Coordinates of C-alpha atoms in Angstrom, one line a residue:
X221 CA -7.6 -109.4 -54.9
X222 CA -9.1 -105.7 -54.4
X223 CA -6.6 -103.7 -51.5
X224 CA -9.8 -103.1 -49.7
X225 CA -10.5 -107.2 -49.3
X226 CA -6.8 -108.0 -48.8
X227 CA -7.1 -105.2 -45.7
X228 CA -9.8 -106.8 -44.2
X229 CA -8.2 -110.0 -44.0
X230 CA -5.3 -108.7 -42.4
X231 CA -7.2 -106.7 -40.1
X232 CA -8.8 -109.9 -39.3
X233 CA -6.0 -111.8 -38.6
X234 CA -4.7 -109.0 -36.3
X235 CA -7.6 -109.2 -34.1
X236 CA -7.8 -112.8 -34.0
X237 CA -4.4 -112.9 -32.7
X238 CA -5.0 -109.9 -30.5
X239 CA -7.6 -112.2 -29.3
X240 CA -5.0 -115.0 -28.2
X241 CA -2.6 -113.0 -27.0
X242 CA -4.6 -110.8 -24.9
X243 CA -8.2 -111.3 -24.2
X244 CA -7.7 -115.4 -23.6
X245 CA -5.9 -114.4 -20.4
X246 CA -9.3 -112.3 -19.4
X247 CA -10.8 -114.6 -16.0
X248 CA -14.5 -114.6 -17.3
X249 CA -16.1 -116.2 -20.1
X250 CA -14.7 -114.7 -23.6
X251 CA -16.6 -115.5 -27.6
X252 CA -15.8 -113.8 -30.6
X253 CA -18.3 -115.2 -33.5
X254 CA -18.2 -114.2 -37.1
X255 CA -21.2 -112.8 -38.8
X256 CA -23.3 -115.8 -39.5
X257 CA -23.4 -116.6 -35.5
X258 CA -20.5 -119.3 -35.8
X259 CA -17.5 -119.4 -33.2
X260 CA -14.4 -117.9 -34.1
X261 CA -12.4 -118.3 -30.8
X262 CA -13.2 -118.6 -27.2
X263 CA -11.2 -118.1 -24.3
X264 CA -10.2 -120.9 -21.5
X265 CA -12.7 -119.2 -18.9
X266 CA -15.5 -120.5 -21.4
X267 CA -14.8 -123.5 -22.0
X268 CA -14.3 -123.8 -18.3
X269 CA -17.4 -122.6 -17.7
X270 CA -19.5 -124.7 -20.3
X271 CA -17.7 -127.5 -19.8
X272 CA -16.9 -127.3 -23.8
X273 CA -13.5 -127.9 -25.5
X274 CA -12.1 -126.4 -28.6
X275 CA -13.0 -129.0 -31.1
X276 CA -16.8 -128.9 -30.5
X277 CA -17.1 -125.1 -30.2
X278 CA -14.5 -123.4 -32.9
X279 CA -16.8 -123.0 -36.4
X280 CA -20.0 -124.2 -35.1
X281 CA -23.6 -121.7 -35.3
X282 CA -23.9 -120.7 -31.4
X283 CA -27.2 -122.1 -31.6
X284 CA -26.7 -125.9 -32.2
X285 CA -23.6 -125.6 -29.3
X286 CA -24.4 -128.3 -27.2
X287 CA -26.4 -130.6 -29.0
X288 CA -28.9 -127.2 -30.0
X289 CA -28.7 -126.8 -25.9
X290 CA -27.8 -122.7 -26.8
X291 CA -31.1 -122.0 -28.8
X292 CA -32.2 -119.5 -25.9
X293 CA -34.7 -117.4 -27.1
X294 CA -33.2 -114.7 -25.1
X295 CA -30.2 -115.2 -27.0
X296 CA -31.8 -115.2 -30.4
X297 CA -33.2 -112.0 -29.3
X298 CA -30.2 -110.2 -28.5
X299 CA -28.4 -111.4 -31.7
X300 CA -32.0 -110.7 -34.0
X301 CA -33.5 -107.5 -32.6
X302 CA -31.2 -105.5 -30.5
X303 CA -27.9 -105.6 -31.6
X304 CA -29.1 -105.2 -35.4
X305 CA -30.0 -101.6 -34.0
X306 CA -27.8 -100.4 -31.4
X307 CA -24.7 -102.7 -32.1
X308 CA -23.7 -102.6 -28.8
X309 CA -25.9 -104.3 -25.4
X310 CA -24.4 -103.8 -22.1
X311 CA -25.4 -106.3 -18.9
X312 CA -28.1 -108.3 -21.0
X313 CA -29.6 -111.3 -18.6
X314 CA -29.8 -114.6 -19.8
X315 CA -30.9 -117.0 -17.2
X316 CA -30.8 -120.9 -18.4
X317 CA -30.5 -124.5 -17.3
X318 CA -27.8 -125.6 -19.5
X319 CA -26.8 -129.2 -20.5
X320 CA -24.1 -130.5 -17.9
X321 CA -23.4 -127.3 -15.8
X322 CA -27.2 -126.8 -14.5
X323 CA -28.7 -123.5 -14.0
X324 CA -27.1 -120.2 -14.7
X325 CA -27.4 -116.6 -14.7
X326 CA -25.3 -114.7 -17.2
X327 CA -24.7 -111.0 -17.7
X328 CA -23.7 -110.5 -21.5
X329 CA -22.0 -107.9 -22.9
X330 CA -22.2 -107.4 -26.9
X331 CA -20.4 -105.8 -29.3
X332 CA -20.6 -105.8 -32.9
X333 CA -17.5 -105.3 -34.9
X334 CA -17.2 -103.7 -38.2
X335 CA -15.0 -102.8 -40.9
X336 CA -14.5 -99.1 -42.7
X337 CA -17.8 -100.4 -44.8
X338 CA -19.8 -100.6 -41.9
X339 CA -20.3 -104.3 -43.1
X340 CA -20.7 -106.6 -39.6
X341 CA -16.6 -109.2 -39.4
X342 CA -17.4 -110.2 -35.5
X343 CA -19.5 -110.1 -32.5
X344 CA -17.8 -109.5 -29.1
X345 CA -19.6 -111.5 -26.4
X346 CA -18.1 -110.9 -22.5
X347 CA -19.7 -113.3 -20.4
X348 CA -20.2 -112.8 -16.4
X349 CA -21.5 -115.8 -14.5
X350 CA -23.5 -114.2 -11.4
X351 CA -25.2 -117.6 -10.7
X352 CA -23.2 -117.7 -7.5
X353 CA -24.0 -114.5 -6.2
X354 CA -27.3 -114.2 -7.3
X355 CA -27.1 -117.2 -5.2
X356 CA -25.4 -116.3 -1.9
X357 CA -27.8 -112.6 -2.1
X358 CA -30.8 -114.3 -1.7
X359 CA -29.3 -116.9 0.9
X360 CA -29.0 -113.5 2.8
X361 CA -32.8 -112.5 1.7
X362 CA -34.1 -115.5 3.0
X363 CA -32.2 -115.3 6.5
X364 CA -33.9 -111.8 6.7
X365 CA -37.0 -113.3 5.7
X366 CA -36.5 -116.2 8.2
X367 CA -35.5 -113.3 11.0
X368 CA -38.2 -111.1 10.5
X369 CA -40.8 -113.5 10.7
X370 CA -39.2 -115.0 14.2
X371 CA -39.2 -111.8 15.4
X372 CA -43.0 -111.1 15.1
X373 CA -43.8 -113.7 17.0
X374 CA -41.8 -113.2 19.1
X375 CA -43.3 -109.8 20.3
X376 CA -46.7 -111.5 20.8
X377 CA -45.0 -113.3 23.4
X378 CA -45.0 -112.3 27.2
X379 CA -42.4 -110.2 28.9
X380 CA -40.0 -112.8 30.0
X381 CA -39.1 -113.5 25.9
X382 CA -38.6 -109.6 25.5
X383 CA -34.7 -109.8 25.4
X384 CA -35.2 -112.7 22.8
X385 CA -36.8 -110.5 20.7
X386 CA -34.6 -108.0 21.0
X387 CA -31.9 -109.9 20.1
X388 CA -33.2 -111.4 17.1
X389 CA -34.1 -107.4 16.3
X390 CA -30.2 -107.2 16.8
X391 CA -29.4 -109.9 13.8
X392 CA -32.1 -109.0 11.3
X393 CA -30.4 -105.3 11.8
X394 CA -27.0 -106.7 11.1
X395 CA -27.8 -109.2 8.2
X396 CA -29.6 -106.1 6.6
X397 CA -26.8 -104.0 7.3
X398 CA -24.7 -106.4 6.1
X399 CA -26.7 -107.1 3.0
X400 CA -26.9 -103.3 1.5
X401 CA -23.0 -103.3 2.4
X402 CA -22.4 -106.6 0.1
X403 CA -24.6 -104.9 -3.0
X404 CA -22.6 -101.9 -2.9
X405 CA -19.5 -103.5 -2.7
X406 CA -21.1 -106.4 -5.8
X407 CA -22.1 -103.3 -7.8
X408 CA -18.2 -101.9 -7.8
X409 CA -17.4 -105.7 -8.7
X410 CA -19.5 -106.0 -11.3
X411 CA -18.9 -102.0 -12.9
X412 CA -15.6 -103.0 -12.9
X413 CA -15.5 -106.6 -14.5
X414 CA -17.3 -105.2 -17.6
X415 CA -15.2 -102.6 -18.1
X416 CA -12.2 -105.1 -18.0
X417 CA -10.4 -103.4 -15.6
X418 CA -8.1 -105.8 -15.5
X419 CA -3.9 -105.9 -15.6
X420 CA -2.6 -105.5 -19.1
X421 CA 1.1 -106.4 -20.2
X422 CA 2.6 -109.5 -22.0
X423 CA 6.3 -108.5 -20.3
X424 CA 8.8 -110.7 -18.3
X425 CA 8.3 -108.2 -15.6
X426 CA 4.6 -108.1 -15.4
X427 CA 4.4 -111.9 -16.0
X428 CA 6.5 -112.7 -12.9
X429 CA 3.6 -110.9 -11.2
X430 CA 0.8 -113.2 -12.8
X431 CA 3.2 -115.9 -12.1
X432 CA 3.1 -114.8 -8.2
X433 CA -0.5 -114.2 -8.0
X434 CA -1.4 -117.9 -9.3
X435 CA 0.5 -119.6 -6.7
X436 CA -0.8 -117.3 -3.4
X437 CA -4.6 -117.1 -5.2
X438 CA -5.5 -120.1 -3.8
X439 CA -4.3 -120.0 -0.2
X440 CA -5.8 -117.8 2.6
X441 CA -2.2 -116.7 3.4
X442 CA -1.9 -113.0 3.7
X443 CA -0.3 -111.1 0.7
X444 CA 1.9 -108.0 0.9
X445 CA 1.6 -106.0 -2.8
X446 CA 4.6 -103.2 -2.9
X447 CA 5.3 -100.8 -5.1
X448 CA 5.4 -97.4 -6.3
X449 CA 2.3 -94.9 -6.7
X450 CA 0.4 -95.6 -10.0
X451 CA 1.6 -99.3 -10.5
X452 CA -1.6 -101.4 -10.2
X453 CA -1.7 -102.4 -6.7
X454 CA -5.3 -102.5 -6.6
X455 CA -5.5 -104.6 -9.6
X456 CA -3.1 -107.2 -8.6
X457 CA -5.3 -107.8 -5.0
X458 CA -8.4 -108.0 -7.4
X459 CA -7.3 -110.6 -9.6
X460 CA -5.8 -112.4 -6.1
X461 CA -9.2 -112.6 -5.1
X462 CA -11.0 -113.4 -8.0
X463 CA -8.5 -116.2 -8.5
X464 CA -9.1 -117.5 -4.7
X465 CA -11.7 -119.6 -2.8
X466 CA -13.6 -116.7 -1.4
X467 CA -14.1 -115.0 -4.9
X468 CA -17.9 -115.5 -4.4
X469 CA -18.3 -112.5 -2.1
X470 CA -17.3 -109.1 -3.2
X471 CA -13.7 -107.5 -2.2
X472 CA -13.8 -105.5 0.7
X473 CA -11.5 -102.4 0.4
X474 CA -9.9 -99.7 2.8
X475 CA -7.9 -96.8 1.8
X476 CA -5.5 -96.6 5.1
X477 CA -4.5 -92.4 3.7
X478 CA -7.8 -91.6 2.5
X479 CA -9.6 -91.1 6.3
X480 CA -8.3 -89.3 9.2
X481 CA -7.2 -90.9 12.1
X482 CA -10.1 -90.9 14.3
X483 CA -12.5 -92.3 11.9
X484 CA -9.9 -95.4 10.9
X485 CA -10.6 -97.5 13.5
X486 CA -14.5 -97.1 13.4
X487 CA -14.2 -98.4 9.7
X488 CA -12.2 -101.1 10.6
X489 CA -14.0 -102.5 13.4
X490 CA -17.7 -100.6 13.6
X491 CA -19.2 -98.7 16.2
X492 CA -21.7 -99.7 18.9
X493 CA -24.6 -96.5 18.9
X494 CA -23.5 -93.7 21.5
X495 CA -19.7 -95.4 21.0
X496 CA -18.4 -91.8 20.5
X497 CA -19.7 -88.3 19.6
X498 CA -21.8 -88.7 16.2
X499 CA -22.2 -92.1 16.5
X500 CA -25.8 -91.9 16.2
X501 CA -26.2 -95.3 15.1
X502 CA -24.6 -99.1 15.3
X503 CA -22.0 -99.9 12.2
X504 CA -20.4 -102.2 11.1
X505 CA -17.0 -102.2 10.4
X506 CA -15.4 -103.7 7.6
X507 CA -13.9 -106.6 8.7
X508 CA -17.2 -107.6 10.0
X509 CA -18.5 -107.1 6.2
X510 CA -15.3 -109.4 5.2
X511 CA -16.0 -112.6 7.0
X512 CA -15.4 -115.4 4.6
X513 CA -14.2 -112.5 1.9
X514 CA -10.8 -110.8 1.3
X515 CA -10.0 -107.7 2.7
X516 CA -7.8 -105.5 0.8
X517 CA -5.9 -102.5 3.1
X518 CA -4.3 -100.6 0.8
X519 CA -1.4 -97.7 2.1
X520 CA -0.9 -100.0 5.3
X521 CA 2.3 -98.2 5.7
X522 CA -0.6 -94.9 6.6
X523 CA -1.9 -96.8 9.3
X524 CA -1.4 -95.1 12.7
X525 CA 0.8 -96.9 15.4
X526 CA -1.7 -97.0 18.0
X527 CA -4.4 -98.9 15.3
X528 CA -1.6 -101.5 14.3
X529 CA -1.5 -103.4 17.5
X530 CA -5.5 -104.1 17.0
X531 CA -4.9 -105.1 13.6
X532 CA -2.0 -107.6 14.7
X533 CA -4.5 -109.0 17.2
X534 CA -7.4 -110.2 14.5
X535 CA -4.4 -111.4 12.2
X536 CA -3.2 -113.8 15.3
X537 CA -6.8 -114.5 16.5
X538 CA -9.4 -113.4 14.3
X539 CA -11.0 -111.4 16.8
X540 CA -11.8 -108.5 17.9
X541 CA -14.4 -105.4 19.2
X542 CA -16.5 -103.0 18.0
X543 CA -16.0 -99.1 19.4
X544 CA -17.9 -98.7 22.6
X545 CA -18.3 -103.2 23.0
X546 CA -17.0 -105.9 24.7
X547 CA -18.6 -108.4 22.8
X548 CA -15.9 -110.4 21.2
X549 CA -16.2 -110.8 17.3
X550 CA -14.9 -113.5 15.4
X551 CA -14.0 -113.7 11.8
X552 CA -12.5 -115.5 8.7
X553 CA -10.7 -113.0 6.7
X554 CA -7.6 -112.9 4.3
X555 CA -6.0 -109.7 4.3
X556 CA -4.2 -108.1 1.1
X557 CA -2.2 -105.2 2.3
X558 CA -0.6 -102.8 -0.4
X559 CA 1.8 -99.8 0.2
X560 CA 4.4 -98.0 -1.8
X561 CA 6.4 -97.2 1.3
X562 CA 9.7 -99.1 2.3
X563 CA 8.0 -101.3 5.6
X564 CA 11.2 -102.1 6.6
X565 CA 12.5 -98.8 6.9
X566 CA 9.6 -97.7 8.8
X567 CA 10.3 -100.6 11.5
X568 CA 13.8 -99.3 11.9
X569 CA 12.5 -95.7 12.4
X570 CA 9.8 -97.1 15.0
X571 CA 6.4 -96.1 13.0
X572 CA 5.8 -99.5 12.0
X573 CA 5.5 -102.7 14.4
X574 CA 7.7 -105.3 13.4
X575 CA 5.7 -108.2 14.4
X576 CA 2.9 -106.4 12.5
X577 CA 5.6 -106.5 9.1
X578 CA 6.5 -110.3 9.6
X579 CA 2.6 -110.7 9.7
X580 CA 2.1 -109.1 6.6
X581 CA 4.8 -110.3 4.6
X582 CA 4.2 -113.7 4.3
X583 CA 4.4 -113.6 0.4
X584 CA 5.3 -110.5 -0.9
X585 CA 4.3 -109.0 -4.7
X586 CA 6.6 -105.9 -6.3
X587 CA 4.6 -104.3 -9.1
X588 CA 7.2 -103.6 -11.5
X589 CA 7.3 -99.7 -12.1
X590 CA 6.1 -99.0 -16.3
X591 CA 9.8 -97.8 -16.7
X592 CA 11.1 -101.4 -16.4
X593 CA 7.9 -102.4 -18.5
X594 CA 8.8 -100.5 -21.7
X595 CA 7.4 -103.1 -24.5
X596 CA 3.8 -102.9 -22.5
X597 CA 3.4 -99.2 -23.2
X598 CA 1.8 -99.6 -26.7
X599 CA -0.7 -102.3 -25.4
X600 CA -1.6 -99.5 -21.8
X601 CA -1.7 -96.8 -25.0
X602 CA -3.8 -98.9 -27.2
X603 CA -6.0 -99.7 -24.0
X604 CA -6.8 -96.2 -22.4
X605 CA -7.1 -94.5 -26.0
X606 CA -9.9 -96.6 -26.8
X607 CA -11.4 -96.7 -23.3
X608 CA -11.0 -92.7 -22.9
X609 CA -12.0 -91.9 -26.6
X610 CA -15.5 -93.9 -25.9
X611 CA -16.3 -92.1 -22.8
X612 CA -15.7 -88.3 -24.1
X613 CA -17.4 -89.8 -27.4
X614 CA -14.2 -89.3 -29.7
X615 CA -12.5 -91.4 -32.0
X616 CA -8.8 -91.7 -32.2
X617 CA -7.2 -94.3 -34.7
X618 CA -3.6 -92.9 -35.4
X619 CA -1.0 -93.0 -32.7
X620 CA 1.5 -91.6 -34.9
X621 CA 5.0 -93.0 -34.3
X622 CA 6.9 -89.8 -32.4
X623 CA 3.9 -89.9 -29.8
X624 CA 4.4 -94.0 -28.8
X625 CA 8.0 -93.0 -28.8
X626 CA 7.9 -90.1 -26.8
X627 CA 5.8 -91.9 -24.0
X628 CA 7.9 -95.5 -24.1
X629 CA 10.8 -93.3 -23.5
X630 CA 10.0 -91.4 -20.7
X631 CA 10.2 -92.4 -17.2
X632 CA 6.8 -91.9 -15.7
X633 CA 7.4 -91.4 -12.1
X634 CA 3.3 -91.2 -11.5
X635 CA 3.4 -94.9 -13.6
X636 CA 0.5 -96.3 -15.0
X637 CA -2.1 -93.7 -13.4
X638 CA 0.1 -91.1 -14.8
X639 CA -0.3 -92.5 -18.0
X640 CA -3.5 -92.4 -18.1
X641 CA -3.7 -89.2 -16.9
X642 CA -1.6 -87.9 -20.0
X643 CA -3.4 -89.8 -22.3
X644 CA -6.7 -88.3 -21.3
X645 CA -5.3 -84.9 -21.4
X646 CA -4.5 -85.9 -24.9
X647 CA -7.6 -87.4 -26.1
X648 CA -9.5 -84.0 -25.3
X649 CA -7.0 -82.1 -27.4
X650 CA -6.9 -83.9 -30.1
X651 CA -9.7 -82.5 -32.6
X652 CA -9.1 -85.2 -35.5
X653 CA -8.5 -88.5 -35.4
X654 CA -4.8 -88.6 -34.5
X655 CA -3.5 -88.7 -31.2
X656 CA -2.2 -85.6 -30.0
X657 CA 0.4 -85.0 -26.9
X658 CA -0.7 -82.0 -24.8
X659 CA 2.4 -82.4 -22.1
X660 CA 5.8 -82.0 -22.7
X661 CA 7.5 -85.3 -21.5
X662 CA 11.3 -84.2 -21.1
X663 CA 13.5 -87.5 -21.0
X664 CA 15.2 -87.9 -17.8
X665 CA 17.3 -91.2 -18.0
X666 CA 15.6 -92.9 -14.0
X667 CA 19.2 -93.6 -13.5
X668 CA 19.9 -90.1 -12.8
X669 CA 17.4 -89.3 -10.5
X670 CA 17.7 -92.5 -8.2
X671 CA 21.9 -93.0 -8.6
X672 CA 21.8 -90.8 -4.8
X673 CA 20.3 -93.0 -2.3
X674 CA 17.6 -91.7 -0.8
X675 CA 14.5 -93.2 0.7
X676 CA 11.1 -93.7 -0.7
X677 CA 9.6 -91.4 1.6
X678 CA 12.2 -88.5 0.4
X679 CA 11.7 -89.3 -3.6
X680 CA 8.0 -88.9 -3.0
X681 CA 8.2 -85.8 -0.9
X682 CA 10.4 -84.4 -3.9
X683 CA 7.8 -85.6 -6.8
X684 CA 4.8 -84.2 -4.8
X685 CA 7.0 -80.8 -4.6
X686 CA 7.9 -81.2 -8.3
X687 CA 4.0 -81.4 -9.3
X688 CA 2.8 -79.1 -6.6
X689 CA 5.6 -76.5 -8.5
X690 CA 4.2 -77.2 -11.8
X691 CA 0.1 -76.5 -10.7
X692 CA 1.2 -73.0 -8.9
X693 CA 0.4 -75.2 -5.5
X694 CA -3.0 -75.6 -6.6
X695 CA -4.2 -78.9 -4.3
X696 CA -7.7 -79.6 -5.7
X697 CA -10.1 -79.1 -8.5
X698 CA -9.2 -79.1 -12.9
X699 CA -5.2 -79.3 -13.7
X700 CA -4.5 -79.9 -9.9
X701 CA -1.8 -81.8 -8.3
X702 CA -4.4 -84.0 -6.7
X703 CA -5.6 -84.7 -10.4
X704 CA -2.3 -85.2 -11.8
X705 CA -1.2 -87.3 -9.1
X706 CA -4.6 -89.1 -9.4
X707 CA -5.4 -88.5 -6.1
X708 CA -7.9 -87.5 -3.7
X709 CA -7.8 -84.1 -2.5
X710 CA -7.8 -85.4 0.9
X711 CA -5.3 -87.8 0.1
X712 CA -2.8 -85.4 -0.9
X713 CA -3.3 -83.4 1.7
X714 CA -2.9 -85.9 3.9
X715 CA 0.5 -87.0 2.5
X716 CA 1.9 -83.4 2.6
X717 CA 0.9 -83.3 6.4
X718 CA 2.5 -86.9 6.7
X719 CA 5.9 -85.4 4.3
X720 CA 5.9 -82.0 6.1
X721 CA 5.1 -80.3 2.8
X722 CA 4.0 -76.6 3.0
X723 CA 4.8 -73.8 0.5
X724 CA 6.4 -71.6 2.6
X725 CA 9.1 -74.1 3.3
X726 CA 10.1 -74.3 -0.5

């Protein structure tokens, strides 16, 4: 057999079994098909989905799945006209009333995959179901609808209806407001899905995380994620809610260190017009946009003491006020908290309400730092590499040996963001197709840096100081701290006030 022939095969099996191991874990609809259009492997999610199994799907043309029910003729069009020419379709719309699951609405992303001969061995199909919130967005249109239309007659009516209408005036505002808020926050969704943001790791540390998330997804208890900077926290309160009941509606999201003080509680709760200075108009806040959805607070430990006791009062009664109201508002809404601060310490010290903690930490999650997550370095490599090389338009197919080894055994105190972070710096370097290490990654066994006891608050003041050093104190902007840290500038700066960090102190 030619060495070209027996290279394809094996690159075939590899990517069948990369398949298995790590795209059949992905939550949304998965397909790989060979190039005649027949089904190689599909993931759980799809046959979930379809309602198909294994034994009718696996080697059969995608058009006669389902008794012929897949003969779209927007999927023959995809597969006959557009990938033929640009091999690769991003968000392509298939709407279709399929045998046994009804009608759907399906976002497909296609890829084709070819060998060194440029001859066509697969096509890539990531499938998002948006049936549902195609759905529950025009639900919301047609209350608007339904609101407007009340509302016009109800100004042709006489004076004694006028605070009628103004009320309804009062809805249609909100359910508008609340509308542009839920597309914004759907749009994030839905950038991130295809780009498959997801967790990646096959280790016994990362898969007593998966393990956690399964059994809390389903509940509407409240879920405390802890762990370092750069861990995933983010990630691990996505896939919570996409595994949970309320997955329909979009996450809602707060950064408790990203906003100043002052403006904290007006996100939380919303603002009535005149509530403050600036406040030019009514907003909501976002656990008004969360009702029924999951709201994810992440550095809760950033929260300040005087906002906590409002925030214990809608976890014990689902209620609460907007700035400058006394309407009382009430709402369904499971909060994730993250934070890579020790809570417990900060009750001790007095900045952070205990009854708030027990609240909170219901069911805790520790994100496993990468340094106790060695063996899922090559697979985070393998991942950013590609994901990085597409976006500055490179191609990088050699990690050679020294490099994989050089980053499995360093200790990455920034984690997974600062591997990334490296990694990008080292796909812009590299001018051929070999990966190419631009920073120097000096081995410094974690044992010796953690055998002192010290809190978490004093090893990240010291590894802020340790970056600041390195960037001549440079906060902001190309080869920052900020950028290293992969950070905000007002983040950071925020954290140094909250650490005391100033240069003239060091």
């Amino acid at each position: 057999m030619p060495t070209y022939l027996q290279h394809d095969r094996r690159r075939l099996q590899t990517f069948v079994r990369f398949f298995d191991n790590i795209l059949g874990s992905i939550l949304g609809p998965l397909v790989l098909l060979d190039a005649e259009l027949r089904i190689v492997k599909a993931n759980l999610s799809f046959y979930q989905t379809f309602k198909l199994t294994p034994r009718e799907t696996e080697g059969v043309l995608i058009y006669e799945l389902g008794n012929g029910h897949w003969n779209i003729p927007r999927l023959r069009h995809l597969f006959e006209a557009i990938l033929p020419k640009e091999t690769v379709s991003h968000d392509f719309v298939i709407e279709h009333e399929f045998d046994g699951v009804g009608h759907k609405i399906l976002h497909v992303n296609a890829r084709m995959i070819s060998n060194n001969r440029n001859v066509t061995q697969f096509i890539f199909l990531a499938i998002n179901d948006l049936t549902e919130r195609e759905g529950y967005k025009k639900h919301l249109e047609d209350i608007v609808a339904e609101r407007t239309a009340e509302l016009l007659i109800a100004k042709e009516e006489a004076d004694k209806k006028k605070q009628i209408a103004e009320s309804s005036l009062s809805e249609i505002e909100n359910l508008k407001q609340l509308l542009e808020i839920e597309r914004a926050y759907l749009k994030e969704e839905i950038k991130l899905e295809y780009n498959h943001e997801n967790i990646i790791g096959q280790s016994n540390a990362i898969n007593s995380v998966f393990y956690k998330i399964e059994q809390i997804a389903g509940t509407d208890t409240n879920v405390l994620i802890l762990g370092e900077t750069g861990t995933g926290k983010e990630l691990a309160a996505r896939a919570i809610h996409g595994l949970s009941q309320r997955k329909d509606r979009a996450l809602v999201k707060m950064n408790c260190a990203a906003l100043p003080a002052n403006l904290i509680e007006s996100e939380l709760f919303g603002h009535e017009k005149g509530a403050f200075t600036g406040a030019l108009a009514k907003r909501l806040g976002r656990f008004e946009v969360a009702n029924h959805a999951t709201l994810f607070l992440d550095e809760i430990g950033e929260l300040p003491l005087e906002l906590q006791a409002k925030l214990l009062q809608v976890l014990q009664n689902g209620e609460f006020e907007r700035l400058g109201s006394s309407q009382t508002i009430k709402v369904d809404v499971r909060i994730v908290a993250a934070t890579n601060r020790d809570l417990e310490e900060e009750v001790r010290k007095g900045t952070f309400r205990g009854d708030l903690w027990y609240r909170l930490n219901v069911f805790p999650i520790l994100m496993p730092p990468l340094r106790d997550r060695a063996d899922d370095i090559p697979l985070l490599v393998n991942f950013f590499v590609g994901k990085i090389s597409k976006r500055l338009g490179k191609v990088i197919e050699i990690i050679p040996i020294t490099v994989m080894q050089a980053l499995q055994q360093y200790s990455w105190p920034g984690n997974v963001r600062e591997l990334e972070n490296v990694l990008e710096r080292a796909v812009i370097v590299s001018s051929g197709p070999k990966l190419r290490l631009v920073d120097e990654l000096r081995i410094v066994p974690f044992v010796e840096c953690c055998t002192k006891k010290k809190t978490l608050e004093a090893v990240e003041r010291e590894y802020i100081i340790s970056i600041l050093e390195q960037t001549k104190w440079k906060v902001g902007g190309s080869n920052s701290a900020a950028e290293v840290l992969g950070l905000e500038r007002s983040t950071l700066r925020g954290r140094m006030r909250k650490l005391g960090i100033r240069k003239s102190d060091v």
